[in-house]
PDB file of C-alpha atoms and ligand atoms in Angstrom:
ATOM      1  CA  MET A   1      17.701  23.724  16.941  1.00 48.00           C
ATOM      2  CA  ALA A   2      14.199  24.506  15.855  1.00 59.00           C
ATOM      3  CA  LYS A   3      14.203  27.463  13.551  1.00 71.00           C
ATOM      4  CA  THR A   4      12.642  30.618  14.823  1.00 77.00           C
ATOM      5  CA  LYS A   5      10.059  32.367  12.692  1.00 82.00           C
ATOM      6  CA  LYS A   6      12.643  35.068  11.925  1.00 85.00           C
ATOM      7  CA  GLN A   7      15.145  32.463  10.755  1.00 86.00           C
ATOM      8  CA  ILE A   8      12.536  30.766   8.577  1.00 87.00           C
ATOM      9  CA  ILE A   9      11.645  34.079   6.913  1.00 88.00           C
ATOM     10  CA  GLU A  10      15.369  34.699   6.299  1.00 89.00           C
ATOM     11  CA  ASP A  11      15.922  31.211   4.860  1.00 89.00           C
ATOM     12  CA  LEU A  12      12.843  31.473   2.665  1.00 91.00           C
ATOM     13  CA  LYS A  13      14.497  34.249   0.647  1.00 90.00           C
ATOM     14  CA  LEU A  14      16.525  31.513  -1.036  1.00 90.00           C
ATOM     15  CA  ILE A  15      13.586  29.165  -1.601  1.00 94.00           C
ATOM     16  CA  ASP A  16      11.473  28.632  -4.720  1.00 95.00           C
ATOM     17  CA  ILE A  17       9.069  25.959  -3.527  1.00 96.00           C
ATOM     18  CA  ILE A  18       7.647  25.289  -0.072  1.00 95.00           C
ATOM     19  CA  VAL A  19       6.631  21.754   0.786  1.00 97.00           C
ATOM     20  CA  GLU A  20       4.170  21.975   3.646  1.00 96.00           C
ATOM     21  CA  VAL A  21       3.845  18.702   5.545  1.00 97.00           C
ATOM     22  CA  LEU A  22       0.501  17.966   7.212  1.00 97.00           C
ATOM     23  CA  ASP A  23      -0.652  14.966   9.179  1.00 97.00           C
ATOM     24  CA  ALA A  24      -3.119  13.140   6.909  1.00 98.00           C
ATOM     25  CA  ARG A  25      -5.340  12.395   9.924  1.00 98.00           C
ATOM     26  CA  THR A  26      -5.595  16.065  10.922  1.00 97.00           C
ATOM     27  CA  PRO A  27      -4.866  18.239   7.865  1.00 97.00           C
ATOM     28  CA  LYS A  28      -6.783  21.201   9.267  1.00 96.00           C
ATOM     29  CA  SER A  29      -5.236  21.293  12.725  1.00 95.00           C
ATOM     30  CA  SER A  30      -1.721  20.552  11.542  1.00 94.00           C
ATOM     31  CA  GLN A  31      -1.745  23.592   9.267  1.00 93.00           C
ATOM     32  CA  ASN A  32       0.169  26.614  10.534  1.00 89.00           C
ATOM     33  CA  PRO A  33      -1.496  29.991   9.933  1.00 84.00           C
ATOM     34  CA  ASP A  34       1.836  31.684   9.079  1.00 85.00           C
ATOM     35  CA  VAL A  35       2.444  29.499   6.036  1.00 88.00           C
ATOM     36  CA  ARG A  36       0.008  31.505   3.936  1.00 82.00           C
ATOM     37  CA  GLU A  37       2.146  34.580   4.539  1.00 82.00           C
ATOM     38  CA  TYR A  38       5.356  32.655   3.792  1.00 83.00           C
ATOM     39  CA  CYS A  39       3.948  31.381   0.517  1.00 83.00           C
ATOM     40  CA  LYS A  40       2.935  34.739  -0.895  1.00 81.00           C
ATOM     41  CA  ASN A  41       5.519  34.743  -3.695  1.00 82.00           C
ATOM     42  CA  LYS A  42       6.250  31.051  -3.748  1.00 90.00           C
ATOM     43  CA  LYS A  43       4.827  27.854  -5.004  1.00 93.00           C
ATOM     44  CA  LYS A  44       3.492  25.440  -2.462  1.00 95.00           C
ATOM     45  CA  ILE A  45       3.002  21.691  -2.442  1.00 97.00           C
ATOM     46  CA  ILE A  46       1.119  19.964   0.364  1.00 97.00           C
ATOM     47  CA  ILE A  47       2.162  16.552   1.636  1.00 98.00           C
ATOM     48  CA  LEU A  48      -0.411  14.554   3.578  1.00 98.00           C
ATOM     49  CA  ASN A  49       2.020  12.409   5.521  1.00 98.00           C
ATOM     50  CA  LYS A  50       1.381   9.339   7.668  1.00 98.00           C
ATOM     51  CA  SER A  51      -1.332   8.463   5.173  1.00 98.00           C
ATOM     52  CA  ASP A  52      -0.773   4.821   6.169  1.00 98.00           C
ATOM     53  CA  LEU A  53      -2.596   5.686   9.411  1.00 98.00           C
ATOM     54  CA  ALA A  54      -5.419   7.738   7.882  1.00 98.00           C
ATOM     55  CA  ASP A  55      -8.774   6.727   6.407  1.00 98.00           C
ATOM     56  CA  GLU A  56      -8.110   6.322   2.673  1.00 98.00           C
ATOM     57  CA  ASN A  57     -11.512   7.650   1.557  1.00 98.00           C
ATOM     58  CA  ILE A  58     -11.111  10.797   3.598  1.00 98.00           C
ATOM     59  CA  THR A  59      -7.556  11.345   2.394  1.00 98.00           C
ATOM     60  CA  THR A  60      -8.882  11.176  -1.174  1.00 98.00           C
ATOM     61  CA  LYS A  61     -11.455  13.831  -0.295  1.00 98.00           C
ATOM     62  CA  TRP A  62      -8.731  16.089   1.116  1.00 98.00           C
ATOM     63  CA  ILE A  63      -6.692  15.746  -2.075  1.00 98.00           C
ATOM     64  CA  GLU A  64      -9.766  16.709  -4.123  1.00 98.00           C
ATOM     65  CA  TYR A  65     -10.401  19.624  -1.786  1.00 98.00           C
ATOM     66  CA  TYR A  66      -6.909  21.034  -2.244  1.00 97.00           C
ATOM     67  CA  LYS A  67      -7.033  20.422  -5.982  1.00 96.00           C
ATOM     68  CA  LYS A  68     -10.201  22.495  -6.158  1.00 97.00           C
ATOM     69  CA  ASN A  69      -8.283  25.276  -4.413  1.00 94.00           C
ATOM     70  CA  ASN A  70      -5.432  24.930  -6.923  1.00 94.00           C
ATOM     71  CA  ILE A  71      -2.974  23.537  -4.417  1.00 95.00           C
ATOM     72  CA  PRO A  72      -1.151  20.380  -5.451  1.00 97.00           C
ATOM     73  CA  CYS A  73      -1.478  17.798  -2.687  1.00 98.00           C
ATOM     74  CA  ILE A  74       0.163  14.404  -2.456  1.00 98.00           C
ATOM     75  CA  LYS A  75      -0.341  11.599   0.031  1.00 98.00           C
ATOM     76  CA  VAL A  76       2.853  10.146   1.447  1.00 98.00           C
ATOM     77  CA  GLU A  77       4.068   7.434   3.791  1.00 98.00           C
ATOM     78  CA  ALA A  78       7.450   8.879   4.643  1.00 97.00           C
ATOM     79  CA  ASN A  79       8.666   5.959   6.724  1.00 93.00           C
ATOM     80  CA  THR A  80       8.386   3.629   3.722  1.00 95.00           C
ATOM     81  CA  GLY A  81       8.983   6.336   1.129  1.00 95.00           C
ATOM     82  CA  LYS A  82       5.681   5.701  -0.625  1.00 97.00           C
ATOM     83  CA  GLY A  83       4.483   8.800  -2.504  1.00 98.00           C
ATOM     84  CA  LEU A  84       7.783  10.663  -2.447  1.00 97.00           C
ATOM     85  CA  LYS A  85       8.413   9.989  -6.148  1.00 96.00           C
ATOM     86  CA  ASP A  86       5.200  11.872  -6.848  1.00 97.00           C
ATOM     87  CA  VAL A  87       6.459  14.739  -4.705  1.00 97.00           C
ATOM     88  CA  ILE A  88       9.622  14.990  -6.833  1.00 96.00           C
ATOM     89  CA  LYS A  89       7.482  14.862  -9.963  1.00 97.00           C
ATOM     90  CA  GLN A  90       5.316  17.698  -8.648  1.00 97.00           C
ATOM     91  CA  ILE A  91       8.372  19.771  -7.659  1.00 96.00           C
ATOM     92  CA  LYS A  92       9.539  19.483 -11.272  1.00 95.00           C
ATOM     93  CA  ILE A  93       6.166  20.558 -12.616  1.00 95.00           C
ATOM     94  CA  GLU A  94       6.093  23.589 -10.318  1.00 94.00           C
ATOM     95  CA  GLY A  95       9.765  24.239 -10.954  1.00 91.00           C
ATOM     96  CA  LYS A  96       9.373  24.456 -14.727  1.00 90.00           C
ATOM     97  CA  GLU A  97       7.961  27.963 -14.598  1.00 88.00           C
ATOM     98  CA  ILE A  98      10.630  29.051 -12.133  1.00 88.00           C
ATOM     99  CA  LYS A  99      13.396  27.710 -14.342  1.00 87.00           C
ATOM    100  CA  GLU A 100      12.004  29.591 -17.328  1.00 88.00           C
ATOM    101  CA  LYS A 101      12.057  32.776 -15.277  1.00 86.00           C
ATOM    102  CA  TYR A 102      15.674  32.172 -14.334  1.00 85.00           C
ATOM    103  CA  LEU A 103      16.596  31.468 -17.928  1.00 86.00           C
ATOM    104  CA  LYS A 104      15.022  34.737 -19.060  1.00 87.00           C
ATOM    105  CA  SER A 105      17.089  36.657 -16.557  1.00 85.00           C
ATOM    106  CA  GLY A 106      20.210  34.833 -17.741  1.00 84.00           C
ATOM    107  CA  ARG A 107      20.693  32.708 -14.650  1.00 80.00           C
ATOM    108  CA  THR A 108      21.201  29.384 -16.309  1.00 77.00           C
ATOM    109  CA  GLY A 109      22.016  26.290 -14.377  1.00 77.00           C
ATOM    110  CA  ARG A 110      20.312  27.466 -11.212  1.00 83.00           C
ATOM    111  CA  SER A 111      18.598  24.613  -9.439  1.00 90.00           C
ATOM    112  CA  ILE A 112      15.133  24.622  -7.880  1.00 94.00           C
ATOM    113  CA  LYS A 113      15.435  25.249  -4.165  1.00 95.00           C
ATOM    114  CA  VAL A 114      12.985  23.561  -1.841  1.00 96.00           C
ATOM    115  CA  MET A 115      12.220  23.843   1.866  1.00 94.00           C
ATOM    116  CA  VAL A 116      10.139  21.492   3.982  1.00 95.00           C
ATOM    117  CA  LEU A 117       7.893  23.180   6.554  1.00 93.00           C
ATOM    118  CA  GLY A 118       5.504  21.896   9.177  1.00 93.00           C
ATOM    119  CA  ILE A 119       4.535  21.671  12.829  1.00 92.00           C
ATOM    120  CA  PRO A 120       6.369  19.224  15.138  1.00 91.00           C
ATOM    121  CA  ASN A 121       6.169  15.492  14.613  1.00 92.00           C
ATOM    122  CA  VAL A 122       4.453  15.473  11.204  1.00 95.00           C
ATOM    123  CA  GLY A 123       7.452  13.709   9.651  1.00 95.00           C
ATOM    124  CA  LYS A 124       9.564  16.500   8.148  1.00 94.00           C
ATOM    125  CA  SER A 125      12.918  14.912   9.029  1.00 92.00           C
ATOM    126  CA  THR A 126      11.800  11.503   7.807  1.00 95.00           C
ATOM    127  CA  ILE A 127      10.815  13.092   4.489  1.00 96.00           C
ATOM    128  CA  ILE A 128      14.115  14.962   4.141  1.00 94.00           C
ATOM    129  CA  ASN A 129      16.159  11.854   4.940  1.00 92.00           C
ATOM    130  CA  ASN A 130      14.179   9.787   2.495  1.00 93.00           C
ATOM    131  CA  LEU A 131      14.568  12.359  -0.283  1.00 92.00           C
ATOM    132  CA  ALA A 132      18.271  12.715   0.502  1.00 89.00           C
ATOM    133  CA  LYS A 133      18.635   8.912   0.622  1.00 82.00           C
ATOM    134  CA  ARG A 134      20.762   9.278   3.753  1.00 75.00           C
ATOM    135  CA  ASN A 135      20.333  10.508   7.314  1.00 76.00           C
ATOM    136  CA  VAL A 136      20.786  14.247   7.369  1.00 74.00           C
ATOM    137  CA  ALA A 137      17.991  15.178   9.742  1.00 72.00           C
ATOM    138  CA  GLU A 138      17.377  13.702  13.173  1.00 70.00           C
ATOM    139  CA  VAL A 139      14.141  11.732  13.479  1.00 71.00           C
ATOM    140  CA  GLY A 140      12.180  11.455  16.700  1.00 64.00           C
ATOM    141  CA  ASN A 141      10.200  13.625  18.989  1.00 49.00           C
ATOM    142  CA  LYS A 142      12.993  16.049  19.877  1.00 49.00           C
ATOM    143  CA  PRO A 143      13.972  19.054  17.778  1.00 43.00           C
ATOM    144  CA  GLY A 144      17.028  18.405  15.600  1.00 46.00           C
ATOM    145  CA  ILE A 145      20.575  19.262  16.534  1.00 47.00           C
ATOM    146  CA  THR A 146      22.294  22.451  15.403  1.00 47.00           C
ATOM    147  CA  LYS A 147      24.500  22.198  12.374  1.00 54.00           C
ATOM    148  CA  THR A 148      25.607  24.446   9.591  1.00 62.00           C
ATOM    149  CA  LYS A 149      23.199  24.924   6.766  1.00 71.00           C
ATOM    150  CA  GLN A 150      23.895  22.883   3.702  1.00 80.00           C
ATOM    151  CA  TRP A 151      21.973  22.020   0.604  1.00 89.00           C
ATOM    152  CA  ILE A 152      21.108  18.472  -0.277  1.00 91.00           C
ATOM    153  CA  LYS A 153      21.148  17.697  -3.964  1.00 91.00           C
ATOM    154  CA  ILE A 154      18.132  15.524  -4.772  1.00 91.00           C
ATOM    155  CA  ASP A 155      19.064  15.343  -8.456  1.00 88.00           C
ATOM    156  CA  LYS A 156      20.606  17.671 -11.001  1.00 87.00           C
ATOM    157  CA  GLU A 157      17.632  20.016 -10.885  1.00 90.00           C
ATOM    158  CA  ILE A 158      16.515  20.080  -7.256  1.00 94.00           C
ATOM    159  CA  GLU A 159      18.199  21.117  -4.018  1.00 94.00           C
ATOM    160  CA  LEU A 160      16.686  20.796  -0.575  1.00 94.00           C
ATOM    161  CA  MET A 161      17.509  22.814   2.516  1.00 91.00           C
ATOM    162  CA  ASP A 162      18.791  20.327   5.057  1.00 85.00           C
ATOM    163  CA  THR A 163      16.969  21.638   8.137  1.00 84.00           C
ATOM    164  CA  PRO A 164      13.201  21.838   8.048  1.00 87.00           C
ATOM    165  CA  GLY A 165      11.265  24.884   9.201  1.00 85.00           C
ATOM    166  CA  MET A 166       9.482  23.844  12.350  1.00 84.00           C
ATOM    167  CA  LEU A 167       6.382  25.895  13.047  1.00 86.00           C
ATOM    168  CA  TRP A 168       4.145  25.978  16.063  1.00 84.00           C
ATOM    169  CA  PRO A 169       0.553  24.850  15.780  1.00 85.00           C
ATOM    170  CA  ARG A 170      -2.307  27.102  16.802  1.00 83.00           C
ATOM    171  CA  LEU A 171      -2.996  25.672  20.216  1.00 82.00           C
ATOM    172  CA  ASN A 172      -5.272  28.414  21.502  1.00 82.00           C
ATOM    173  CA  ASP A 173      -8.147  26.777  19.651  1.00 86.00           C
ATOM    174  CA  GLU A 174      -9.499  23.971  21.815  1.00 87.00           C
ATOM    175  CA  SER A 175     -10.483  21.557  19.067  1.00 90.00           C
ATOM    176  CA  ILE A 176      -7.111  21.992  17.323  1.00 93.00           C
ATOM    177  CA  ALA A 177      -5.272  21.252  20.570  1.00 91.00           C
ATOM    178  CA  GLU A 178      -7.455  18.196  21.112  1.00 93.00           C
ATOM    179  CA  HIS A 179      -6.936  16.786  17.608  1.00 95.00           C
ATOM    180  CA  LEU A 180      -3.191  17.304  17.807  1.00 93.00           C
ATOM    181  CA  ALA A 181      -3.131  15.587  21.181  1.00 93.00           C
ATOM    182  CA  PHE A 182      -4.907  12.592  19.619  1.00 95.00           C
ATOM    183  CA  VAL A 183      -2.128  12.212  17.049  1.00 94.00           C
ATOM    184  CA  ASN A 184       0.565  13.019  19.631  1.00 88.00           C
ATOM    185  CA  THR A 185       1.850  16.300  18.282  1.00 83.00           C
ATOM    186  CA  ILE A 186       1.586  17.983  21.652  1.00 75.00           C
ATOM    187  CA  GLY A 187       4.166  16.896  24.225  1.00 64.00           C
ATOM    188  CA  GLU A 188       2.983  14.172  26.572  1.00 61.00           C
ATOM    189  CA  ASN A 189       3.247  16.372  29.671  1.00 61.00           C
ATOM    190  CA  ALA A 190       1.140  19.128  28.204  1.00 59.00           C
ATOM    191  CA  ILE A 191      -2.045  17.079  28.245  1.00 70.00           C
ATOM    192  CA  ASP A 192      -4.290  15.091  30.513  1.00 85.00           C
ATOM    193  CA  ASN A 193      -4.066  11.614  28.983  1.00 90.00           C
ATOM    194  CA  GLU A 194      -7.226  10.313  30.622  1.00 93.00           C
ATOM    195  CA  GLN A 195      -9.297  13.191  29.265  1.00 94.00           C
ATOM    196  CA  ILE A 196      -7.761  12.987  25.793  1.00 94.00           C
ATOM    197  CA  SER A 197      -8.243   9.241  25.680  1.00 97.00           C
ATOM    198  CA  TYR A 198     -11.884   9.629  26.714  1.00 97.00           C
ATOM    199  CA  ASP A 199     -12.478  12.251  23.994  1.00 97.00           C
ATOM    200  CA  LEU A 200     -10.732  10.069  21.429  1.00 98.00           C
ATOM    201  CA  LEU A 201     -12.800   7.013  22.361  1.00 98.00           C
ATOM    202  CA  LYS A 202     -15.955   9.114  22.045  1.00 98.00           C
ATOM    203  CA  TYR A 203     -14.904  10.200  18.545  1.00 98.00           C
ATOM    204  CA  LEU A 204     -14.033   6.635  17.575  1.00 98.00           C
ATOM    205  CA  VAL A 205     -17.316   5.201  18.859  1.00 98.00           C
ATOM    206  CA  GLU A 206     -19.230   7.868  16.945  1.00 98.00           C
ATOM    207  CA  ASN A 207     -17.268   7.545  13.703  1.00 98.00           C
ATOM    208  CA  TYR A 208     -15.547   4.167  13.620  1.00 98.00           C
ATOM    209  CA  LYS A 209     -17.702   2.005  15.894  1.00 98.00           C
ATOM    210  CA  GLU A 210     -16.980  -1.267  14.058  1.00 98.00           C
ATOM    211  CA  LYS A 211     -13.249  -0.759  14.328  1.00 98.00           C
ATOM    212  CA  ILE A 212     -13.475  -0.379  18.104  1.00 98.00           C
ATOM    213  CA  GLU A 213     -15.737  -3.437  18.347  1.00 98.00           C
ATOM    214  CA  LYS A 214     -13.314  -5.478  16.288  1.00 98.00           C
ATOM    215  CA  ARG A 215     -10.143  -4.335  18.057  1.00 98.00           C
ATOM    216  CA  TYR A 216     -11.476  -4.950  21.574  1.00 98.00           C
ATOM    217  CA  ASP A 217     -13.888  -7.761  20.776  1.00 97.00           C
ATOM    218  CA  ILE A 218     -16.933  -6.047  22.273  1.00 97.00           C
ATOM    219  CA  LYS A 219     -20.414  -5.174  21.038  1.00 97.00           C
ATOM    220  CA  ILE A 220     -21.336  -1.542  21.630  1.00 97.00           C
ATOM    221  CA  GLU A 221     -24.983  -0.892  22.498  1.00 94.00           C
ATOM    222  CA  ASN A 222     -26.770   2.106  20.993  1.00 93.00           C
ATOM    223  CA  GLY A 223     -26.499   5.025  23.382  1.00 94.00           C
ATOM    224  CA  GLU A 224     -24.081   3.248  25.680  1.00 97.00           C
ATOM    225  CA  GLU A 225     -22.064   5.650  27.842  1.00 98.00           C
ATOM    226  CA  ILE A 226     -18.451   6.140  26.750  1.00 98.00           C
ATOM    227  CA  ILE A 227     -17.238   5.510  30.307  1.00 97.00           C
ATOM    228  CA  ASP A 228     -19.030   2.149  30.322  1.00 97.00           C
ATOM    229  CA  ILE A 229     -17.502   1.212  26.980  1.00 98.00           C
ATOM    230  CA  ARG A 230     -14.072   2.198  28.277  1.00 98.00           C
ATOM    231  CA  ASP A 231     -14.541   0.106  31.410  1.00 97.00           C
ATOM    232  CA  ARG A 232     -15.606  -2.902  29.384  1.00 97.00           C
ATOM    233  CA  ILE A 233     -12.481  -2.521  27.254  1.00 98.00           C
ATOM    234  CA  ALA A 234     -10.427  -2.288  30.471  1.00 98.00           C
ATOM    235  CA  LEU A 235     -11.957  -5.532  31.742  1.00 96.00           C
ATOM    236  CA  LYS A 236     -11.188  -7.284  28.442  1.00 96.00           C
ATOM    237  CA  LYS A 237      -7.643  -5.995  28.509  1.00 96.00           C
ATOM    238  CA  GLY A 238      -7.049  -6.711  32.189  1.00 95.00           C
ATOM    239  CA  ALA A 239      -6.485  -3.070  33.069  1.00 96.00           C
ATOM    240  CA  ILE A 240      -7.690  -3.709  36.610  1.00 96.00           C
ATOM    241  CA  LEU A 241      -6.236  -2.666  39.958  1.00 96.00           C
ATOM    242  CA  SER A 242      -6.159  -4.908  43.004  1.00 90.00           C
ATOM    243  CA  GLY A 243      -9.627  -4.828  44.503  1.00 91.00           C
ATOM    244  CA  GLY A 244     -11.177  -4.872  41.038  1.00 91.00           C
ATOM    245  CA  ARG A 245     -11.167  -1.168  40.260  1.00 95.00           C
ATOM    246  CA  ILE A 246     -10.494  -0.018  36.682  1.00 96.00           C
ATOM    247  CA  ASN A 247      -6.898   1.078  36.065  1.00 97.00           C
ATOM    248  CA  GLU A 248      -7.882   4.302  34.341  1.00 96.00           C
ATOM    249  CA  GLN A 249      -4.344   5.408  33.546  1.00 95.00           C
ATOM    250  CA  LYS A 250      -3.468   2.100  31.955  1.00 96.00           C
ATOM    251  CA  ILE A 251      -6.574   1.773  29.788  1.00 97.00           C
ATOM    252  CA  SER A 252      -6.349   5.427  28.719  1.00 96.00           C
ATOM    253  CA  ASP A 253      -2.747   5.006  27.603  1.00 95.00           C
ATOM    254  CA  MET A 254      -3.560   1.745  25.869  1.00 97.00           C
ATOM    255  CA  ILE A 255      -6.369   3.246  23.770  1.00 98.00           C
ATOM    256  CA  LEU A 256      -4.196   6.227  22.808  1.00 96.00           C
ATOM    257  CA  THR A 257      -1.259   4.023  21.843  1.00 96.00           C
ATOM    258  CA  ASP A 258      -3.462   1.611  19.895  1.00 98.00           C
ATOM    259  CA  PHE A 259      -4.853   4.520  17.894  1.00 98.00           C
ATOM    260  CA  ARG A 260      -1.500   6.237  17.318  1.00 96.00           C
ATOM    261  CA  THR A 261       0.193   3.066  16.117  1.00 96.00           C
ATOM    262  CA  GLY A 262      -2.652   2.181  13.768  1.00 97.00           C
ATOM    263  CA  LYS A 263      -3.775  -0.895  15.718  1.00 98.00           C
ATOM    264  CA  ILE A 264      -7.415   0.225  15.692  1.00 98.00           C
ATOM    265  CA  GLY A 265      -7.176   0.689  11.925  1.00 98.00           C
ATOM    266  CA  ARG A 266      -6.888   3.578   9.513  1.00 98.00           C
ATOM    267  CA  ILE A 267      -8.620   6.556  11.030  1.00 98.00           C
ATOM    268  CA  SER A 268      -9.001  10.218  10.110  1.00 98.00           C
ATOM    269  CA  ILE A 269      -9.897  12.856  12.659  1.00 98.00           C
ATOM    270  CA  GLU A 270     -10.775  15.677  10.254  1.00 98.00           C
ATOM    271  CA  LYS A 271     -12.774  15.771   7.031  1.00 97.00           C
ATOM    272  CA  PRO A 272     -12.588  18.586   4.477  1.00 96.00           C
TER     273      PRO A 272
HETATM  274  N1  GTP B 301       3.218   5.659  10.569  1.00 74.09           N
HETATM  275  C1  GTP B 301       4.010   6.625  10.103  1.00 74.09           C
HETATM  276  N2  GTP B 301       4.916   7.216  10.904  1.00 74.09           N
HETATM  277  C2  GTP B 301       5.701   8.188  10.399  1.00 74.09           C
HETATM  278  C3  GTP B 301       5.611   8.592   9.041  1.00 74.09           C
HETATM  279  N3  GTP B 301       6.501   9.586   8.848  1.00 74.09           N
HETATM  280  C4  GTP B 301       7.119   9.785  10.031  1.00 74.09           C
HETATM  281  N4  GTP B 301       6.657   8.950  10.976  1.00 74.09           N
HETATM  282  C5  GTP B 301       7.068   8.886  12.398  1.00 74.09           C
HETATM  283  O1  GTP B 301       6.675  10.108  13.029  1.00 74.09           O
HETATM  284  C6  GTP B 301       7.613  10.491  14.035  1.00 74.09           C
HETATM  285  C7  GTP B 301       8.098  11.912  13.788  1.00 74.09           C
HETATM  286  O2  GTP B 301       8.856  11.954  12.602  1.00 74.09           O
HETATM  287  P1  GTP B 301       9.963  13.097  12.333  1.00 74.09           P
HETATM  288  O3  GTP B 301      10.448  12.915  10.937  1.00 74.09           O
HETATM  289  O4  GTP B 301      10.967  13.126  13.412  1.00 74.09           O
HETATM  290  O5  GTP B 301       9.042  14.398  12.435  1.00 74.09           O
HETATM  291  P2  GTP B 301       9.467  15.939  12.358  1.00 74.09           P
HETATM  292  O6  GTP B 301       8.378  16.640  11.636  1.00 74.09           O
HETATM  293  O7  GTP B 301      10.836  16.064  11.802  1.00 74.09           O
HETATM  294  O8  GTP B 301       9.449  16.329  13.901  1.00 74.09           O
HETATM  295  P3  GTP B 301      10.197  17.577  14.631  1.00 74.09           P
HETATM  296  O9  GTP B 301      11.645  17.527  14.237  1.00 74.09           O
HETATM  297  O10 GTP B 301       9.973  17.311  16.081  1.00 74.09           O
HETATM  298  O11 GTP B 301       9.513  18.805  14.181  1.00 74.09           O
HETATM  299  C8  GTP B 301       8.737   9.454  13.966  1.00 74.09           C
HETATM  300  O12 GTP B 301       8.505   8.509  14.980  1.00 74.09           O
HETATM  301  C9  GTP B 301       8.578   8.842  12.575  1.00 74.09           C
HETATM  302  O13 GTP B 301       9.069   7.532  12.504  1.00 74.09           O
HETATM  303  C10 GTP B 301       4.635   7.930   8.191  1.00 74.09           C
HETATM  304  O14 GTP B 301       4.458   8.216   7.001  1.00 74.09           O
HETATM  305  N5  GTP B 301       3.873   6.975   8.783  1.00 74.09           N
HETATM  306 MG1   MG B 302      12.611  16.898  12.692  1.00 74.09          MG
END
């Protein structure tokens, strides 16, 4: 079951370090406004996950941005495990101070307790499973199954709470909802795929024109209407109904899927 906010606040009493997982393509929109409150007396590390799908230059800028704000930030590819060693390293750096505090109060041998937090679909379970080196959390688009809380020992110093804190994004802001729909954080039924696909194509033509040209083997004219570009892609891809009309549903889904699976290339939606 997804944890409620109340449950997360209760669980956080046991936690020393919060690992907030963001989608590297949309670090701003995938942030949850409550985390600031949760982190008041805790150390925080940011993971920019799915960095294999994001624009490397922009990810570097985000890391610099967080560094400037004194927040350690690490780029990760959770499905391959790339970057997670650096996360462990950072947990140990942050944990050093905490351990010293424990030692002073006579609590020797206490491990550093970590919780992974983030909005749906950013890769929390994949990260936990990879750190645990076994499947403890369910991966997919559904919330995990209920089970009793247990701690996963990462090594002799670090323990991880086995269920992640799932937070809700701030969907009342239109641009946040749109960006999260691009990266598929909002459930499929909640959105109008044709509209989202159109908005995404517009963003891609404005920011990554060459990648669209290359993927769909077209040349985009200056000032060409997005609808015309979409229709030309549909013709190339054979997304045509009998009678020659454009199959709008099919081409919309195709563009969204191509983007989400990285087929158009590495793309970031938000810059710092
Ligand atoms: N390309 C890519 N895909 C990833 C990465 N990490 C996770 N995924 C995929 O993203 C999807 C969601 O991953 P989960 O680990 O289930 O995400 P979650 O945050 O636990 O999601 P909820 O439990 O719904 O809150 C899965 O299809 C993963 O395979 C990554 O670094 N790169
Ligand atoms: Mg999960």
